[in-house]
Amino acid sequence: EPEVTQTPSHQVTQMGQEVILRCVPISNHLYFYWYRQILGQKVEFLVSFYNNEISEKSEIFDDQFSVERPDGSNFTLKIRSTKLEDSAMYFCASSEEGTSGNTIYFGEGSWLTVV
Amino acid sequence: ILNVEQSPQSLHVQEGDSTNFTCSFPSSNFYALHWYRWETAKSPEALFVMTLNGDEKKKGRISATLNTKEGYSYLYIKGSQPEDSATYLCACNTSGTYKYIFGTGTRLKVLA
């Protein structure tokens, strides 16, 4: 069964460093998402992406964050200058369409630890 | 602001028992609800997508119902097995948005 894959599975980074989390969505999907879960908290929406642009973003997704689909297969999340509070599990997801009746498929997550 | 609540937070049942948990959400502007099953170190697995009031979905021993007028969904597991042990997440959105709001999840442990 097709799946969303994410790399790295775990990254430890120094505060202030840039981090890029990578995702390969399911190949025929058109809508892409990043969510995150800080330990002990709910899964939170960060951003949705369609047709090479952000379609929606949350208040968490400030200027430190950016997303890109550089080559038609990868979908990346960049955090420019990491803060301690960015430590979380980051999930990439994709769906065939953006309508709410569509299943959203999640990757296994990238666990980011900022020290 | 859409707030999604799940109860109970955790649950232990004996193998063979049937169980159910609840996802509550504000009924105004509701658009869709997703149920996921999430095992540690794996990706959340999509179980059901529900949109219409009165929807009932079934997948093997797991089923779900949706009441959009009163703002809740039930997930039922019939004859629980140890492999059903996982966190069950629900997520909802309102019309006109891609943003799904997740509940805290219900952690189910099925004891052999």
PDB file of N, CA, C and O in Angstrom, chain A residues 31-79:
ATOM      1  N   TYR A  31      -2.573  17.320  -2.268  1.00  0.00           N
ATOM      2  CA  TYR A  31      -2.629  18.192  -1.101  1.00  0.00           C
ATOM      3  C   TYR A  31      -1.654  17.660  -0.049  1.00  0.00           C
ATOM      4  O   TYR A  31      -1.619  16.459   0.215  1.00  0.00           O
ATOM      5  N   PHE A  32      -0.904  18.567   0.542  1.00  0.00           N
ATOM      6  CA  PHE A  32       0.139  18.166   1.479  1.00  0.00           C
ATOM      7  C   PHE A  32       0.029  19.007   2.740  1.00  0.00           C
ATOM      8  O   PHE A  32      -0.403  20.169   2.691  1.00  0.00           O
ATOM      9  N   TYR A  33       0.422  18.389   3.845  1.00  0.00           N
ATOM     10  CA  TYR A  33       0.216  19.021   5.149  1.00  0.00           C
ATOM     11  C   TYR A  33       1.411  18.733   6.057  1.00  0.00           C
ATOM     12  O   TYR A  33       2.085  17.707   5.923  1.00  0.00           O
ATOM     13  N   TRP A  34       1.628  19.652   7.002  1.00  0.00           N
ATOM     14  CA  TRP A  34       2.496  19.380   8.147  1.00  0.00           C
ATOM     15  C   TRP A  34       1.692  19.618   9.422  1.00  0.00           C
ATOM     16  O   TRP A  34       0.978  20.627   9.535  1.00  0.00           O
ATOM     17  N   TYR A  35       1.826  18.659  10.323  1.00  0.00           N
ATOM     18  CA  TYR A  35       1.270  18.755  11.667  1.00  0.00           C
ATOM     19  C   TYR A  35       2.415  18.510  12.635  1.00  0.00           C
ATOM     20  O   TYR A  35       3.456  17.962  12.263  1.00  0.00           O
ATOM     21  N   ARG A  36       2.212  18.885  13.891  1.00  0.00           N
ATOM     22  CA  ARG A  36       3.229  18.530  14.882  1.00  0.00           C
ATOM     23  C   ARG A  36       2.547  18.183  16.198  1.00  0.00           C
ATOM     24  O   ARG A  36       1.401  18.583  16.455  1.00  0.00           O
ATOM     25  N   GLN A  37       3.278  17.416  17.018  1.00  0.00           N
ATOM     26  CA  GLN A  37       2.783  17.100  18.347  1.00  0.00           C
ATOM     27  C   GLN A  37       3.916  17.310  19.345  1.00  0.00           C
ATOM     28  O   GLN A  37       4.914  16.572  19.308  1.00  0.00           O
ATOM     29  N   ILE A  38       3.758  18.317  20.174  1.00  0.00           N
ATOM     30  CA  ILE A  38       4.671  18.507  21.298  1.00  0.00           C
ATOM     31  C   ILE A  38       4.323  17.453  22.338  1.00  0.00           C
ATOM     32  O   ILE A  38       3.137  17.125  22.530  1.00  0.00           O
ATOM     33  N   LEU A  39       5.342  16.904  22.983  1.00  0.00           N
ATOM     34  CA  LEU A  39       5.141  15.812  23.932  1.00  0.00           C
ATOM     35  C   LEU A  39       4.057  16.143  24.955  1.00  0.00           C
ATOM     36  O   LEU A  39       4.091  17.188  25.615  1.00  0.00           O
ATOM     37  N   GLY A  40       3.067  15.258  25.044  1.00  0.00           N
ATOM     38  CA  GLY A  40       2.009  15.435  26.027  1.00  0.00           C
ATOM     39  C   GLY A  40       0.877  16.343  25.575  1.00  0.00           C
ATOM     40  O   GLY A  40      -0.074  16.565  26.338  1.00  0.00           O
ATOM     41  N   GLN A  41       0.982  16.884  24.354  1.00  0.00           N
ATOM     42  CA  GLN A  41      -0.060  17.791  23.878  1.00  0.00           C
ATOM     43  C   GLN A  41      -0.775  17.198  22.662  1.00  0.00           C
ATOM     44  O   GLN A  41      -0.438  16.110  22.195  1.00  0.00           O
ATOM     45  N   LYS A  42      -1.770  17.926  22.174  1.00  0.00           N
ATOM     46  CA  LYS A  42      -2.523  17.449  21.016  1.00  0.00           C
ATOM     47  C   LYS A  42      -1.710  17.607  19.738  1.00  0.00           C
ATOM     48  O   LYS A  42      -0.807  18.455  19.646  1.00  0.00           O
ATOM     49  N   VAL A  43      -2.069  16.839  18.733  1.00  0.00           N
ATOM     50  CA  VAL A  43      -1.534  17.047  17.394  1.00  0.00           C
ATOM     51  C   VAL A  43      -2.075  18.386  16.878  1.00  0.00           C
ATOM     52  O   VAL A  43      -3.274  18.650  16.972  1.00  0.00           O
ATOM     53  N   GLU A  44      -1.162  19.229  16.335  1.00  0.00           N
ATOM     54  CA  GLU A  44      -1.560  20.589  15.907  1.00  0.00           C
ATOM     55  C   GLU A  44      -1.282  20.777  14.415  1.00  0.00           C
ATOM     56  O   GLU A  44      -0.227  20.386  13.919  1.00  0.00           O
ATOM     57  N   PHE A  45      -2.191  21.426  13.753  1.00  0.00           N
ATOM     58  CA  PHE A  45      -2.019  21.775  12.335  1.00  0.00           C
ATOM     59  C   PHE A  45      -0.986  22.883  12.182  1.00  0.00           C
ATOM     60  O   PHE A  45      -0.994  23.865  12.939  1.00  0.00           O
ATOM     61  N   LEU A  46      -0.101  22.722  11.205  1.00  0.00           N
ATOM     62  CA  LEU A  46       0.848  23.789  10.879  1.00  0.00           C
ATOM     63  C   LEU A  46       0.474  24.458   9.555  1.00  0.00           C
ATOM     64  O   LEU A  46       0.283  25.671   9.505  1.00  0.00           O
ATOM     65  N   VAL A  47       0.382  23.657   8.490  1.00  0.00           N
ATOM     66  CA  VAL A  47       0.244  24.248   7.169  1.00  0.00           C
ATOM     67  C   VAL A  47      -0.327  23.234   6.181  1.00  0.00           C
ATOM     68  O   VAL A  47      -0.142  22.036   6.340  1.00  0.00           O
ATOM     69  N   SER A  48      -1.073  23.733   5.199  1.00  0.00           N
ATOM     70  CA  SER A  48      -1.482  22.911   4.069  1.00  0.00           C
ATOM     71  C   SER A  48      -0.949  23.546   2.793  1.00  0.00           C
ATOM     72  O   SER A  48      -0.756  24.770   2.726  1.00  0.00           O
ATOM     73  N   PHE A  49      -0.746  22.729   1.770  1.00  0.00           N
ATOM     74  CA  PHE A  49      -0.025  23.166   0.564  1.00  0.00           C
ATOM     75  C   PHE A  49      -0.669  22.511  -0.633  1.00  0.00           C
ATOM     76  O   PHE A  49      -0.902  21.299  -0.643  1.00  0.00           O
ATOM     77  N   TYR A  50      -0.972  23.331  -1.650  1.00  0.00           N
ATOM     78  CA  TYR A  50      -1.595  22.811  -2.861  1.00  0.00           C
ATOM     79  C   TYR A  50      -1.153  23.663  -4.029  1.00  0.00           C
ATOM     80  O   TYR A  50      -1.059  24.891  -3.922  1.00  0.00           O
ATOM     81  N   ASN A  51      -0.875  23.009  -5.133  1.00  0.00           N
ATOM     82  CA  ASN A  51      -0.541  23.718  -6.365  1.00  0.00           C
ATOM     83  C   ASN A  51       0.634  24.667  -6.155  1.00  0.00           C
ATOM     84  O   ASN A  51       0.622  25.816  -6.606  1.00  0.00           O
ATOM     85  N   ASN A  52       1.618  24.168  -5.427  1.00  0.00           N
ATOM     86  CA  ASN A  52       2.869  24.897  -5.177  1.00  0.00           C
ATOM     87  C   ASN A  52       2.710  26.161  -4.356  1.00  0.00           C
ATOM     88  O   ASN A  52       3.563  27.070  -4.450  1.00  0.00           O
ATOM     89  N   GLU A  53       1.656  26.229  -3.578  1.00  0.00           N
ATOM     90  CA  GLU A  53       1.578  27.356  -2.662  1.00  0.00           C
ATOM     91  C   GLU A  53       0.832  26.962  -1.385  1.00  0.00           C
ATOM     92  O   GLU A  53       0.081  25.990  -1.371  1.00  0.00           O
ATOM     93  N   ILE A  54       1.081  27.744  -0.350  1.00  0.00           N
ATOM     94  CA  ILE A  54       0.406  27.500   0.914  1.00  0.00           C
ATOM     95  C   ILE A  54      -1.065  27.850   0.748  1.00  0.00           C
ATOM     96  O   ILE A  54      -1.417  28.943   0.284  1.00  0.00           O
ATOM     97  N   SER A  55      -1.945  26.904   1.127  1.00  0.00           N
ATOM     98  CA  SER A  55      -3.378  27.166   1.049  1.00  0.00           C
ATOM     99  C   SER A  55      -3.936  27.616   2.396  1.00  0.00           C
ATOM    100  O   SER A  55      -4.933  28.336   2.444  1.00  0.00           O
ATOM    101  N   GLU A  56      -3.294  27.201   3.451  1.00  0.00           N
ATOM    102  CA  GLU A  56      -3.728  27.606   4.778  1.00  0.00           C
ATOM    103  C   GLU A  56      -2.589  27.378   5.765  1.00  0.00           C
ATOM    104  O   GLU A  56      -1.809  26.454   5.595  1.00  0.00           O
ATOM    105  N   LYS A  57      -2.480  28.242   6.774  1.00  0.00           N
ATOM    106  CA  LYS A  57      -1.468  28.027   7.799  1.00  0.00           C
ATOM    107  C   LYS A  57      -2.029  28.447   9.151  1.00  0.00           C
ATOM    108  O   LYS A  57      -2.950  29.267   9.223  1.00  0.00           O
ATOM    109  N   SER A  58      -1.457  27.883  10.195  1.00  0.00           N
ATOM    110  CA  SER A  58      -1.913  28.220  11.543  1.00  0.00           C
ATOM    111  C   SER A  58      -1.048  29.358  12.094  1.00  0.00           C
ATOM    112  O   SER A  58      -0.028  29.738  11.505  1.00  0.00           O
ATOM    113  N   GLU A  59      -1.453  29.842  13.254  1.00  0.00           N
ATOM    114  CA  GLU A  59      -0.708  30.922  13.910  1.00  0.00           C
ATOM    115  C   GLU A  59       0.671  30.437  14.374  1.00  0.00           C
ATOM    116  O   GLU A  59       1.571  31.238  14.598  1.00  0.00           O
ATOM    117  N   ILE A  60       0.844  29.114  14.482  1.00  0.00           N
ATOM    118  CA  ILE A  60       2.152  28.569  14.861  1.00  0.00           C
ATOM    119  C   ILE A  60       3.149  28.777  13.716  1.00  0.00           C
ATOM    120  O   ILE A  60       4.335  28.998  13.931  1.00  0.00           O
ATOM    121  N   PHE A  61       2.668  28.704  12.515  1.00  0.00           N
ATOM    122  CA  PHE A  61       3.511  28.742  11.307  1.00  0.00           C
ATOM    123  C   PHE A  61       3.918  30.174  11.031  1.00  0.00           C
ATOM    124  O   PHE A  61       3.355  30.861  10.169  1.00  0.00           O
ATOM    125  N   ASP A  62       4.923  30.650  11.796  1.00  0.00           N
ATOM    126  CA  ASP A  62       5.348  32.037  11.631  1.00  0.00           C
ATOM    127  C   ASP A  62       6.516  32.111  10.645  1.00  0.00           C
ATOM    128  O   ASP A  62       6.783  31.154   9.917  1.00  0.00           O
ATOM    129  N   ASP A  63       7.203  33.241  10.623  1.00  0.00           N
ATOM    130  CA  ASP A  63       8.254  33.477   9.619  1.00  0.00           C
ATOM    131  C   ASP A  63       9.448  32.534   9.755  1.00  0.00           C
ATOM    132  O   ASP A  63      10.286  32.462   8.856  1.00  0.00           O
ATOM    133  N   GLN A  64       9.546  31.839  10.868  1.00  0.00           N
ATOM    134  CA  GLN A  64      10.639  30.883  11.049  1.00  0.00           C
ATOM    135  C   GLN A  64      10.422  29.613  10.235  1.00  0.00           C
ATOM    136  O   GLN A  64      11.336  28.845  10.011  1.00  0.00           O
ATOM    137  N   PHE A  65       9.179  29.386   9.823  1.00  0.00           N
ATOM    138  CA  PHE A  65       8.825  28.164   9.114  1.00  0.00           C
ATOM    139  C   PHE A  65       8.633  28.452   7.631  1.00  0.00           C
ATOM    140  O   PHE A  65       8.150  29.523   7.246  1.00  0.00           O
ATOM    141  N   SER A  66       8.999  27.496   6.815  1.00  0.00           N
ATOM    142  CA  SER A  66       8.665  27.572   5.393  1.00  0.00           C
ATOM    143  C   SER A  66       8.506  26.159   4.855  1.00  0.00           C
ATOM    144  O   SER A  66       9.021  25.194   5.427  1.00  0.00           O
ATOM    145  N   VAL A  67       7.749  26.044   3.755  1.00  0.00           N
ATOM    146  CA  VAL A  67       7.567  24.753   3.105  1.00  0.00           C
ATOM    147  C   VAL A  67       7.879  24.911   1.631  1.00  0.00           C
ATOM    148  O   VAL A  67       7.754  25.999   1.062  1.00  0.00           O
ATOM    149  N   GLU A  68       8.250  23.778   1.040  1.00  0.00           N
ATOM    150  CA  GLU A  68       8.649  23.803  -0.348  1.00  0.00           C
ATOM    151  C   GLU A  68       8.425  22.433  -0.956  1.00  0.00           C
ATOM    152  O   GLU A  68       8.518  21.413  -0.259  1.00  0.00           O
ATOM    153  N   ARG A  69       8.140  22.443  -2.254  1.00  0.00           N
ATOM    154  CA  ARG A  69       8.073  21.182  -2.984  1.00  0.00           C
ATOM    155  C   ARG A  69       9.088  21.323  -4.118  1.00  0.00           C
ATOM    156  O   ARG A  69       8.752  21.709  -5.223  1.00  0.00           O
ATOM    157  N   PRO A  70      10.343  21.066  -3.829  1.00  0.00           N
ATOM    158  CA  PRO A  70      11.422  21.464  -4.733  1.00  0.00           C
ATOM    159  C   PRO A  70      11.481  20.704  -6.050  1.00  0.00           C
ATOM    160  O   PRO A  70      11.947  21.243  -7.049  1.00  0.00           O
ATOM    161  N   ASP A  71      11.015  19.441  -6.056  1.00  0.00           N
ATOM    162  CA  ASP A  71      11.277  18.644  -7.253  1.00  0.00           C
ATOM    163  C   ASP A  71      10.108  17.783  -7.681  1.00  0.00           C
ATOM    164  O   ASP A  71      10.286  16.818  -8.399  1.00  0.00           O
ATOM    165  N   GLY A  72       8.927  18.067  -7.239  1.00  0.00           N
ATOM    166  CA  GLY A  72       7.753  17.311  -7.665  1.00  0.00           C
ATOM    167  C   GLY A  72       7.519  16.038  -6.904  1.00  0.00           C
ATOM    168  O   GLY A  72       6.493  15.391  -7.100  1.00  0.00           O
ATOM    169  N   SER A  73       8.470  15.639  -6.037  1.00  0.00           N
ATOM    170  CA  SER A  73       8.202  14.457  -5.221  1.00  0.00           C
ATOM    171  C   SER A  73       8.398  14.743  -3.737  1.00  0.00           C
ATOM    172  O   SER A  73       7.610  14.310  -2.913  1.00  0.00           O
ATOM    173  N   ASN A  74       9.435  15.512  -3.393  1.00  0.00           N
ATOM    174  CA  ASN A  74       9.668  15.823  -1.988  1.00  0.00           C
ATOM    175  C   ASN A  74       8.841  17.011  -1.547  1.00  0.00           C
ATOM    176  O   ASN A  74       8.520  17.900  -2.336  1.00  0.00           O
ATOM    177  N   PHE A  75       8.519  17.016  -0.253  1.00  0.00           N
ATOM    178  CA  PHE A  75       7.813  18.143   0.361  1.00  0.00           C
ATOM    179  C   PHE A  75       8.562  18.413   1.654  1.00  0.00           C
ATOM    180  O   PHE A  75       8.686  17.515   2.485  1.00  0.00           O
ATOM    181  N   THR A  76       9.106  19.612   1.795  1.00  0.00           N
ATOM    182  CA  THR A  76       9.985  19.866   2.943  1.00  0.00           C
ATOM    183  C   THR A  76       9.419  20.931   3.861  1.00  0.00           C
ATOM    184  O   THR A  76       8.702  21.845   3.426  1.00  0.00           O
ATOM    185  N   LEU A  77       9.769  20.804   5.120  1.00  0.00           N
ATOM    186  CA  LEU A  77       9.483  21.822   6.129  1.00  0.00           C
ATOM    187  C   LEU A  77      10.817  22.330   6.639  1.00  0.00           C
ATOM    188  O   LEU A  77      11.650  21.538   7.092  1.00  0.00           O
ATOM    189  N   LYS A  78      11.033  23.637   6.557  1.00  0.00           N
ATOM    190  CA  LYS A  78      12.271  24.232   7.047  1.00  0.00           C
ATOM    191  C   LYS A  78      11.960  25.093   8.261  1.00  0.00           C
ATOM    192  O   LYS A  78      11.003  25.889   8.245  1.00  0.00           O
ATOM    193  N   ILE A  79      12.755  24.909   9.289  1.00  0.00           N
ATOM    194  CA  ILE A  79      12.684  25.799  10.445  1.00  0.00           C
ATOM    195  C   ILE A  79      13.998  26.557  10.465  1.00  0.00           C
ATOM    196  O   ILE A  79      15.072  25.958  10.598  1.00  0.00           O
TER     197      ILE A  79
END
